[in-house]
Each structure stands twice: as C-alpha cells, then as structure tokens.
Tab-separated table of C-alpha atoms and ligand atoms in Angstrom:
chain	number	residue	atom	x	y	z
A	502	UNK	CA	0.006	-0.026	-0.005
A	503	UNK	CA	1.332	3.461	-0.934
A	504	UNK	CA	0.518	5.445	2.309
A	505	UNK	CA	-1.035	8.953	2.042
A	506	UNK	CA	1.732	10.300	4.167
A	507	UNK	CA	4.964	8.960	5.596
A	508	UNK	CA	7.975	10.110	7.555
A	509	UNK	CA	11.442	10.355	6.005
A	510	UNK	CA	14.041	8.951	8.409
A	511	UNK	CA	17.747	8.471	7.550
A	512	UNK	CA	20.791	7.124	9.358
A	513	UNK	CA	21.789	10.549	10.723
A	514	UNK	CA	18.351	10.854	12.361
A	515	UNK	CA	18.860	7.414	14.014
A	516	UNK	CA	22.429	8.405	15.059
A	517	UNK	CA	21.127	11.529	16.755
A	518	UNK	CA	18.586	9.585	18.723
A	519	UNK	CA	21.127	6.918	19.766
A	520	UNK	CA	23.430	9.636	20.922
A	521	UNK	CA	20.856	10.872	23.403
A	522	UNK	CA	20.174	7.280	24.495
A	523	UNK	CA	23.818	6.995	25.467
A	524	UNK	CA	23.849	10.383	27.282
A	525	UNK	CA	22.935	11.358	30.816
A	526	UNK	CA	19.512	12.854	30.134
A	527	UNK	CA	16.680	11.199	28.274
A	528	UNK	CA	14.331	13.975	29.249
A	529	UNK	CA	14.721	17.517	30.634
A	530	UNK	CA	18.224	17.735	29.245
A	531	UNK	CA	19.710	20.107	26.652
A	532	UNK	CA	18.190	18.612	23.489
A	533	UNK	CA	14.733	19.957	24.205
A	534	UNK	CA	15.837	23.614	24.401
A	535	UNK	CA	18.172	22.995	21.431
A	536	UNK	CA	15.235	21.813	19.326
A	537	UNK	CA	13.129	24.790	20.559
A	538	UNK	CA	15.879	27.228	19.635
A	539	UNK	CA	16.232	25.724	16.160
A	540	UNK	CA	12.521	26.062	15.433
A	541	UNK	CA	12.402	29.586	16.896
A	542	UNK	CA	15.371	30.668	14.746
A	543	UNK	CA	13.789	29.084	11.682
A	544	UNK	CA	10.393	30.694	12.070
A	545	UNK	CA	11.528	33.978	13.501
A	546	UNK	CA	9.388	33.618	16.576
A	547	UNK	CA	10.890	34.846	19.915
A	548	UNK	CA	9.864	31.800	21.959
A	549	UNK	CA	9.246	28.039	21.361
A	550	UNK	CA	7.797	25.608	23.897
A	551	UNK	CA	7.915	21.958	22.841
A	552	UNK	CA	5.406	19.429	24.248
A	553	UNK	CA	4.394	15.857	23.737
A	554	UNK	CA	1.809	16.585	21.037
A	555	UNK	CA	0.082	19.381	19.183
A	556	UNK	CA	-3.031	18.522	21.018
A	557	UNK	CA	-1.323	19.256	24.401
A	558	UNK	CA	-0.029	22.526	22.827
A	559	UNK	CA	-3.549	23.568	21.789
A	560	UNK	CA	-4.761	22.807	25.349
A	561	UNK	CA	-1.871	24.796	26.942
A	562	UNK	CA	-2.379	27.625	24.456
A	563	UNK	CA	-6.032	27.950	25.379
A	564	UNK	CA	-5.106	27.823	29.056
A	565	UNK	CA	-2.299	30.390	28.678
A	566	UNK	CA	-4.921	32.716	27.097
A	567	UNK	CA	-7.199	32.199	30.123
A	568	UNK	CA	-9.884	30.298	28.259
A	569	UNK	CA	-12.284	28.944	30.800
A	570	UNK	CA	-15.947	28.276	31.676
A	571	UNK	CA	-18.297	30.874	30.114
A	572	UNK	CA	-15.784	31.633	27.330
A	573	UNK	CA	-16.323	30.917	23.628
A	574	UNK	CA	-13.684	29.618	21.105
A	575	UNK	CA	-14.283	29.524	17.373
A	576	UNK	CA	-12.352	27.259	14.998
A	577	UNK	CA	-12.837	25.709	11.503
A	578	UNK	CA	-15.016	22.605	11.067
A	579	UNK	CA	-12.582	21.278	8.414
A	580	UNK	CA	-9.954	20.117	10.838
A	581	UNK	CA	-8.876	17.369	13.132
A	582	UNK	CA	-11.006	17.187	16.277
A	583	UNK	CA	-8.182	18.394	18.439
A	584	UNK	CA	-8.677	21.973	17.060
A	585	UNK	CA	-12.059	22.138	18.885
A	586	UNK	CA	-11.509	19.768	21.802
A	587	UNK	CA	-8.882	22.114	23.313
A	588	UNK	CA	-11.575	24.658	24.171
A	589	UNK	CA	-13.718	21.977	25.885
A	590	UNK	CA	-10.750	20.813	27.952
A	591	UNK	CA	-10.809	24.279	29.507
A	592	UNK	CA	-14.557	24.175	30.254
A	593	UNK	CA	-15.254	26.760	27.445
A	594	UNK	CA	-17.768	26.452	24.597
A	595	UNK	CA	-16.792	25.944	20.956
A	596	UNK	CA	-18.387	27.138	17.728
A	597	UNK	CA	-17.260	26.964	14.130
A	598	UNK	CA	-16.698	29.325	11.243
A	599	UNK	CA	-17.278	27.821	7.769
A	600	UNK	CA	-14.449	27.366	5.287
A	601	UNK	CA	-13.558	29.069	2.069
A	602	UNK	CA	-14.548	26.697	-0.783
A	603	UNK	CA	-11.262	27.204	-2.667
A	604	UNK	CA	-8.593	27.253	0.097
A	605	UNK	CA	-10.515	24.879	2.489
A	606	UNK	CA	-9.338	27.197	5.310
A	607	UNK	CA	-11.463	29.252	7.654
A	608	UNK	CA	-13.207	31.906	5.560
A	609	UNK	CA	-12.324	35.429	6.713
A	610	UNK	CA	-15.613	36.593	5.095
A	611	UNK	CA	-17.570	34.014	7.101
A	612	UNK	CA	-15.708	35.078	10.204
A	613	UNK	CA	-16.475	38.738	9.668
A	614	UNK	CA	-20.187	37.987	9.035
A	615	UNK	CA	-20.469	35.806	12.155
A	616	UNK	CA	-18.734	38.473	14.300
A	617	UNK	CA	-21.010	41.171	12.957
A	618	UNK	CA	-24.050	38.995	13.829
A	619	UNK	CA	-23.166	38.223	17.448
A	620	UNK	CA	-23.268	40.165	20.654
A	621	UNK	CA	-20.752	37.888	22.274
A	622	UNK	CA	-17.562	37.602	20.310
A	623	UNK	CA	-15.314	34.678	21.053
A	624	UNK	CA	-12.326	34.997	23.417
A	625	UNK	CA	-10.149	33.053	21.070
A	626	UNK	CA	-10.286	32.146	17.363
A	627	UNK	CA	-8.244	29.163	16.139
A	628	UNK	CA	-7.740	29.361	12.328
A	629	UNK	CA	-6.418	26.075	10.882
A	630	UNK	CA	-3.933	26.371	8.045
A	631	UNK	CA	-5.316	23.465	6.053
A	632	UNK	CA	-2.608	21.408	4.363
A	633	UNK	CA	-0.076	24.160	4.998
A	634	UNK	CA	-1.865	26.912	3.117
A	635	UNK	CA	-2.282	29.948	5.421
A	636	UNK	CA	-5.611	31.366	6.270
A	637	UNK	CA	-6.061	35.072	5.485
A	638	UNK	CA	-4.202	36.067	8.665
A	639	UNK	CA	-4.006	39.804	7.939
A	640	UNK	CA	-7.813	40.061	7.779
A	641	UNK	CA	-8.296	37.712	10.794
A	642	UNK	CA	-5.810	39.745	12.717
A	643	UNK	CA	-7.530	43.007	11.816
A	644	UNK	CA	-10.858	41.507	13.008
A	645	UNK	CA	-9.171	40.448	16.275
A	646	UNK	CA	-8.297	44.060	16.959
A	647	UNK	CA	-11.776	45.217	16.050
A	648	UNK	CA	-13.626	42.648	18.190
A	649	UNK	CA	-11.034	41.953	20.845
A	650	UNK	CA	-10.335	38.281	20.494
A	651	UNK	CA	-6.989	36.419	20.703
A	652	UNK	CA	-5.606	34.140	18.011
A	653	UNK	CA	-4.065	30.604	18.181
A	654	UNK	CA	-2.975	29.378	14.763
A	655	UNK	CA	-3.393	25.602	14.416
A	656	UNK	CA	-0.267	25.276	12.258
A	657	UNK	CA	-0.080	21.485	12.693
A	658	UNK	CA	0.258	21.037	8.906
A	659	UNK	CA	2.711	23.707	8.133
A	660	UNK	CA	6.100	23.987	9.668
A	661	UNK	CA	8.132	25.327	6.692
A	662	UNK	CA	5.216	27.149	5.006
A	663	UNK	CA	5.171	30.785	4.346
A	664	UNK	CA	2.643	33.596	4.535
A	665	UNK	CA	3.175	37.161	3.494
A	666	UNK	CA	6.920	36.659	3.066
A	667	UNK	CA	7.360	35.207	6.572
A	668	UNK	CA	7.480	31.681	7.918
A	669	UNK	CA	4.261	30.416	9.480
A	670	UNK	CA	4.925	30.206	13.161
A	671	UNK	CA	6.526	33.632	13.288
A	672	UNK	CA	3.303	34.732	15.047
A	673	UNK	CA	3.216	38.022	13.096
A	674	UNK	CA	-0.581	37.832	13.213
A	675	UNK	CA	-1.237	35.458	16.152
A	676	UNK	CA	-0.671	35.182	19.944
A	677	UNK	CA	0.386	31.599	19.669
A	678	UNK	CA	1.015	29.168	16.747
A	679	UNK	CA	1.055	25.365	17.219
A	680	UNK	CA	3.029	22.788	15.153
A	681	UNK	CA	2.590	19.015	15.164
A	682	UNK	CA	5.388	16.579	14.752
A	683	UNK	CA	3.269	13.449	14.247
A	684	UNK	CA	4.932	11.146	11.610
A	685	UNK	CA	2.467	12.130	8.779
A	686	UNK	CA	3.211	15.811	9.265
A	687	UNK	CA	6.149	17.738	7.737
A	688	UNK	CA	8.842	16.795	10.212
A	689	UNK	CA	8.528	14.290	13.046
A	690	UNK	CA	9.462	13.548	16.616
A	691	UNK	CA	7.250	10.396	16.738
A	692	UNK	CA	4.734	12.291	18.807
A	693	UNK	CA	5.260	15.938	19.552
A	694	UNK	CA	4.259	19.529	19.085
A	695	UNK	CA	5.404	23.033	19.716
A	696	UNK	CA	3.914	26.323	20.704
A	697	UNK	CA	5.456	29.513	19.137
A	698	UNK	CA	4.916	32.961	20.555
A	699	UNK	CA	6.488	36.380	20.670
A	700	UNK	CA	4.961	37.181	24.068
A	701	UNK	CA	7.315	36.763	27.074
A	702	UNK	CA	4.457	36.253	29.533
A	703	UNK	CA	2.748	33.636	27.414
A	704	UNK	CA	6.064	31.773	26.996
A	705	UNK	CA	6.435	31.604	30.760
A	706	UNK	CA	2.882	30.499	31.229
A	707	UNK	CA	3.182	27.835	28.555
A	708	UNK	CA	6.352	26.302	29.915
A	709	UNK	CA	4.815	26.242	33.416
A	710	UNK	CA	1.634	24.520	32.164
A	711	UNK	CA	3.797	21.852	30.420
A	712	UNK	CA	5.218	20.812	33.804
A	713	UNK	CA	2.500	20.725	36.490
A	714	UNK	CA	2.277	24.496	36.946
A	715	UNK	CA	5.545	24.414	38.803
A	716	UNK	CA	8.190	27.177	38.793
A	717	UNK	CA	11.781	27.158	40.007
A	718	UNK	CA	12.239	30.807	39.265
A	719	UNK	CA	12.347	32.800	42.507
A	720	UNK	CA	11.006	35.850	40.661
A	721	UNK	CA	7.712	34.039	40.047
A	722	UNK	CA	7.344	32.559	43.541
A	723	UNK	CA	4.892	33.679	46.176
A	724	UNK	CA	7.058	34.812	49.077
A	725	UNK	CA	10.662	33.798	49.585
A	726	UNK	CA	12.319	30.593	48.405
A	727	UNK	CA	12.998	27.998	51.110
A	728	UNK	CA	16.440	27.178	49.535
A	729	UNK	CA	18.088	25.783	46.355
A	730	UNK	CA	15.903	22.597	46.316
A	731	UNK	CA	12.687	24.693	46.322
A	732	UNK	CA	9.984	24.808	43.726
A	733	UNK	CA	6.409	26.084	43.909
A	734	UNK	CA	3.262	25.055	42.207
A	735	UNK	CA	1.527	28.304	41.292
A	736	UNK	CA	-0.989	27.050	38.668
A	737	UNK	CA	-2.633	23.819	37.699
A	738	UNK	CA	-0.511	22.318	34.973
A	739	UNK	CA	0.147	18.891	33.439
A	740	UNK	CA	2.981	16.603	32.438
A	741	UNK	CA	2.924	17.521	28.702
A	742	UNK	CA	6.733	17.276	28.391
A	743	UNK	CA	8.514	15.931	25.323
A	744	UNK	CA	11.665	13.857	25.784
A	745	UNK	CA	15.224	14.613	24.690
A	746	UNK	CA	15.027	11.369	22.661
A	747	UNK	CA	12.201	12.808	20.581
A	748	UNK	CA	13.838	16.254	20.254
A	749	UNK	CA	17.079	14.678	19.011
A	750	UNK	CA	14.990	13.349	16.072
A	751	UNK	CA	13.289	16.727	15.672
A	752	UNK	CA	16.579	18.573	15.655
A	753	UNK	CA	17.975	16.231	12.981
A	754	UNK	CA	14.744	16.515	10.994
A	755	UNK	CA	14.992	20.344	11.146
A	756	UNK	CA	18.163	20.204	8.972
A	757	UNK	CA	16.088	18.644	6.190
A	758	UNK	CA	12.972	20.721	6.531
A	759	UNK	CA	13.607	23.030	3.539
A	760	UNK	CA	14.386	19.967	1.364
A	761	UNK	CA	11.163	18.242	2.508
A	762	UNK	CA	9.103	21.304	1.620
A	763	UNK	CA	10.789	21.819	-1.681
A	764	UNK	CA	10.063	18.172	-2.613
A	765	UNK	CA	6.446	18.448	-1.473
A	766	UNK	CA	5.947	21.619	-3.544
A	767	UNK	CA	7.506	19.979	-6.617
A	768	UNK	CA	5.432	16.813	-6.180
A	769	UNK	CA	2.192	18.857	-5.738
A	770	UNK	CA	3.101	20.844	-8.924
A	771	UNK	CA	3.672	17.557	-10.739
A	772	UNK	CA	0.253	16.263	-9.688
A	773	UNK	CA	-1.313	19.499	-10.866
A	774	UNK	CA	0.360	19.152	-14.308
A	775	UNK	CA	-0.491	15.501	-14.734
A	776	UNK	CA	-4.130	15.946	-13.738
A	777	UNK	CA	-4.533	19.094	-15.836
A	778	UNK	CA	-3.141	17.274	-18.856
A	779	UNK	CA	-5.534	14.437	-18.265
A	780	UNK	CA	-8.642	16.718	-18.551
A	781	UNK	CA	-10.509	14.670	-15.929
A	782	UNK	CA	-13.616	16.223	-14.331
A	783	UNK	CA	-12.014	16.208	-10.840
A	784	UNK	CA	-11.163	19.305	-8.900
A	785	UNK	CA	-7.631	20.074	-7.989
A	786	UNK	CA	-6.392	21.968	-4.933
A	787	UNK	CA	-5.233	24.875	-7.155
A	788	UNK	CA	-6.729	27.400	-4.693
A	789	UNK	CA	-3.815	26.584	-2.410
A	790	UNK	CA	-0.485	28.322	-2.953
A	791	UNK	CA	2.072	26.239	-4.773
A	792	UNK	CA	4.920	28.538	-3.661
A	793	UNK	CA	4.015	29.168	-0.005
A	794	UNK	CA	2.108	26.099	1.268
A	795	UNK	CA	3.971	23.233	2.899
A	796	UNK	CA	1.673	20.721	0.975
A	797	UNK	CA	0.995	18.405	3.917
A	798	UNK	CA	-1.952	17.025	1.829
A	799	UNK	CA	-2.979	16.800	-1.767
A	800	UNK	CA	-6.763	16.810	-1.840
A	801	UNK	CA	-8.598	15.794	-5.012
A	802	UNK	CA	-12.385	16.384	-5.205
A	803	UNK	CA	-14.727	14.053	-7.028
A	804	UNK	CA	-17.954	15.876	-7.804
A	805	UNK	CA	-20.723	13.386	-7.864
A	806	UNK	CA	-22.228	15.052	-10.978
A	807	UNK	CA	-19.087	14.064	-12.950
A	808	UNK	CA	-20.106	10.408	-12.639
A	809	UNK	CA	-17.730	8.928	-10.016
A	810	UNK	CA	-18.703	9.268	-6.373
A	811	UNK	CA	-16.136	9.990	-3.660
A	812	UNK	CA	-16.973	6.547	-2.108
A	813	UNK	CA	-16.450	4.705	-5.439
A	814	UNK	CA	-13.157	6.459	-6.034
A	815	UNK	CA	-11.953	5.887	-2.492
A	816	UNK	CA	-12.775	2.169	-2.624
A	817	UNK	CA	-11.185	1.717	-6.042
A	818	UNK	CA	-7.996	3.504	-5.032
A	819	UNK	CA	-7.666	1.482	-1.814
A	820	UNK	CA	-8.319	-1.666	-3.868
A	821	UNK	CA	-5.479	-0.618	-6.162
A	822	UNK	CA	-3.066	-0.372	-3.147
A	823	UNK	CA	-3.222	3.387	-2.834
A	824	UNK	CA	-3.563	4.439	0.794
A	825	UNK	CA	-5.991	7.297	0.275
A	826	UNK	CA	-7.522	9.110	3.238
A	827	UNK	CA	-10.148	11.770	3.880
A	828	UNK	CA	-9.364	15.072	5.580
A	829	UNK	CA	-11.634	15.989	7.269
A	830	UNK	CA	-14.954	14.774	8.401
A	831	UNK	CA	-16.353	18.076	9.615
A	832	UNK	CA	-15.968	18.325	13.345
A	833	UNK	CA	-19.511	19.560	13.970
A	834	UNK	CA	-21.080	16.372	12.582
A	835	UNK	CA	-19.133	14.090	14.826
A	836	UNK	CA	-21.587	12.408	17.220
A	837	UNK	CA	-19.963	14.023	20.256
A	838	UNK	CA	-20.427	17.542	18.677
A	839	UNK	CA	-23.959	16.700	17.400
A	840	UNK	CA	-24.853	15.852	21.044
A	841	UNK	CA	-23.746	19.459	21.876
A	842	UNK	CA	-26.316	20.820	19.407
A	843	UNK	CA	-24.578	20.994	16.075
A	844	UNK	CA	-26.261	19.511	13.055
A	845	UNK	CA	-25.771	18.635	9.359
A	846	UNK	CA	-26.280	21.809	7.359
A	847	UNK	CA	-24.676	24.146	9.863
A	848	UNK	CA	-21.451	24.652	7.824
A	849	UNK	CA	-22.396	23.799	4.270
A	850	UNK	CA	-18.988	24.595	2.625
A	851	UNK	CA	-17.188	22.236	4.925
A	852	UNK	CA	-19.883	19.571	4.348
A	853	UNK	CA	-19.792	19.845	0.514
A	854	UNK	CA	-16.038	19.775	0.550
A	855	UNK	CA	-16.044	16.675	2.725
A	856	UNK	CA	-18.504	14.869	0.504
A	857	UNK	CA	-16.129	15.102	-2.441
A	858	UNK	CA	-12.651	15.052	-0.945
A	859	UNK	CA	-9.934	12.391	-1.049
A	860	UNK	CA	-6.336	12.942	0.071
A	861	UNK	CA	-3.983	11.118	-2.293
A	862	UNK	CA	-0.472	10.130	-1.302
A	863	UNK	CA	2.018	12.948	-0.919
A	864	UNK	CA	5.317	12.716	1.025
A	865	UNK	CA	8.967	13.503	0.164
A	866	UNK	CA	9.811	9.923	-0.821
A	867	UNK	CA	6.925	9.254	-3.208
A	868	UNK	CA	8.316	8.350	-6.621
A	869	UNK	CA	7.261	9.763	-9.984
A	870	UNK	CA	6.300	6.238	-10.966
A	871	UNK	CA	4.005	5.999	-7.965
A	872	UNK	CA	2.487	9.393	-8.850
A	873	UNK	CA	1.940	8.270	-12.390
A	874	UNK	CA	0.298	5.097	-11.166
A	875	UNK	CA	-2.052	7.032	-8.888
A	876	UNK	CA	-2.979	9.372	-11.752
A	877	UNK	CA	-3.525	6.412	-14.099
A	878	UNK	CA	-5.687	4.664	-11.547
A	879	UNK	CA	-7.886	7.763	-11.210
A	880	UNK	CA	-8.097	8.105	-14.982
A	881	UNK	CA	-9.253	4.509	-15.223
A	882	UNK	CA	-12.201	5.400	-12.962
A	883	UNK	CA	-13.606	7.618	-15.655
A	884	UNK	CA	-12.857	5.298	-18.566
A	885	UNK	CA	-15.295	2.642	-17.426
B	329	PLP	C1	-2.364	16.429	13.560
B	329	PLP	C2	-3.184	17.545	13.936
B	329	PLP	C3	-3.472	17.959	15.243
B	329	PLP	C4	-3.015	17.056	16.458
B	329	PLP	O1	-1.671	16.872	16.371
B	329	PLP	P1	-1.011	15.837	17.430
B	329	PLP	O2	0.420	16.185	17.443
B	329	PLP	O3	-1.308	14.492	16.840
B	329	PLP	O4	-1.645	15.970	18.731
B	329	PLP	C5	-4.210	19.067	15.540
B	329	PLP	N1	-4.696	19.809	14.513
B	329	PLP	C6	-4.493	19.457	13.234
B	329	PLP	C7	-5.033	20.328	12.186
B	329	PLP	C8	-3.789	18.338	12.843
B	329	PLP	O5	-3.609	17.998	11.596
C-alpha cells in the first residue's frame, strides 16, 4: 500500500537519537531547548515551547490565554477534532466558522459575518492552516483588533510554510501558533508539538503549564524561596513534556525541513500538471498556494455530478493499493459535537467539501512512478 503520508528517516536521524540514549539525560536535558531554539530561529518567533503533542500544545495555548468556563472559542469545522477539543478541555464552549470553498481554510468573510451577527464575540479564534496553506491572517488579525479576541494558529500542517513573506509560526498575526510533529506531518518527533509565541508572559505560562504549573524561578514565587531545592506550584499544569530522545529526532529533521518542503511543492506541482493534462472532471487543490504552502496534503475532489462518487473512487483507489484518506470529516457532525447541538447543514461549505474530498499520497519519498500510477488509476475510474 502506498501510504497517504509517511515520515522520511535517515541514518543521521537514527544516530542523533542513539546519541541521546547513550547520554545522561533522556528527558529535561539540553536537547529539548536545542530543538526549541532551532525552530524559533527558523520561524523567527521569539519563543518556542515543545510538548508531547500538538493536542497538548492547543490545550496549553487555550489555558495560557485564560480560556475557561463561560468563554467561547471559534475554529474551523474542516480540521482534526483536536482543534475544537482544546476549548472544551478548558470548560469553554466551541463554535465553528465555515471554510472558504477554494482554500479549504477558515473563511475570513464568514468570520467577519459571524462576528457582525453576534453580541458575544469569542475569546479566542483558532484558524487552521489546512494542508499548510495559510488562512487570511492579515484580515483575521484585523478582525481580532476590532472585536477583541485572541488568535491561536493551528499550524499543525505547516512548519516550513510561508505567509506574506514570513514563515508560518513567526506569530506576526497571532498570539500563539502550534506545530505538530506526528509522523505524517512535515517533520517528526514520533509524537510531539510546539507552541510558538512572541509574548514573554505567554512563554512563561506555557512552559509552566507543560510541567505541572511548577516554577523554580524565585521571581515568580509567592514569598521567599526555602532554598536551592525549592519549587512552587503556582498554577494547575500537566505533564505535557517531550523527551530529549524525541527532540534529537526533531533537531535532526529540522536540517532537512527545507528539502522536504521543496520536494512536497514539486510533487504537488507535478500532480497539478499530470491531472490538468488528463482533462479529468475532478477538482484540484489549485486554490492553495504552490509557492508558499507546505503541502501536507494533496486533496482531489470528485464531484458526484461528474459520474464517479467519492466513495467509489476511495474504494477503487484502496483496492489498487493506494492508501488514500479523507481530511476531514467536519468536526461539527461528529456524534460528540452533534450531542452538543450542532447538526448537518450548519457549515455547508465544509460539508460539501467533505462529501467530495480524497487525500491522495504525498510525502517526500513518493516516486514519480508512484504518482503516475495514482493518476492512471484515477483516469481509469472515468474510462469505465
Ligand atoms: C495532527 C493535527 C493535530 C493534532 O496533532 P497531534 O500532534 O497528533 O496531537 C491538531 N490539529 C490538526 C489540524 C492536525 O492535523
């Protein structure tokens, strides 16, 4: 089976991990801050706080922005459930803003309309940069100033992507941005994530939340320190720490990030060209930037009116050994969210998109022969 996404691990990645295994510290050593510094330097953000997953990072980001009971968080329905769950972990409510039908990202128009129609703007908006294509952050940022909400970018798909001449994760238009290092994402630490921020106070809060709400910094303690052994718990935090073993892999992967992105962009461009030449009645992700996106996913849409249903295409591709997937089942139609009052029809662009979408394989090591095979298999669907 050709997978839809796959990590790229080489001997030097393995050697980096082994080196940490032979060292004194498997966790809370120097490799975690080294990885954080590398990602901060790469993106241009002032601070980086690594954790054991992007899900943990989204939770910590909401907590650092004081999201709690009575607060409202808005995100996009076309995302992984973690983008919405983080608000509920904090006891807040969640609502959604429909997507733009061409970029599959949160629509800034829909956000503006929803803000204009409510008396209670959200405390936080979580735009999701679908597949590594940035949302319209300038406009969302302008709306945040007008309506007084904070911004967490779910940048899980897009370390290495650009927006407006800057790296995503620079937080030029957000309070916090979150990356994921799950193996199907752009670089991997096995499991892992990172919060980026330019705000000194948020950085302190995030690193404290990562480790039980404990501080060892006398400046942040209540009253005097008892001595050099002393620490204080001053907030309720978690153990969301990532290990040095994982960060050794992340640090090694960072040296290849630009090469991974260049390959993904070239492979996406090659899919565009092959499909355009084929003249098939499928819809290509040409609304996403070829130059700036990190191309985490390549989504092809199969409009039912063109004669091949999404389901038929999906089954035929899997049958042919092609590990296609679907990103995403809209969050609001998950049974858990339906039980909270959402229903089919609430966010029609996300629902229509979902009904047609298939993510076809895209990762740095996919070969041209495999791409040709995938395109030929899709062509054959329409030849019958
Ligand atoms: C993968 C992903 C997450 C969760 O990442 P983990 O590191 O697996 O916790 C959150 N949001 C989006 C959009 C994702 O794709």
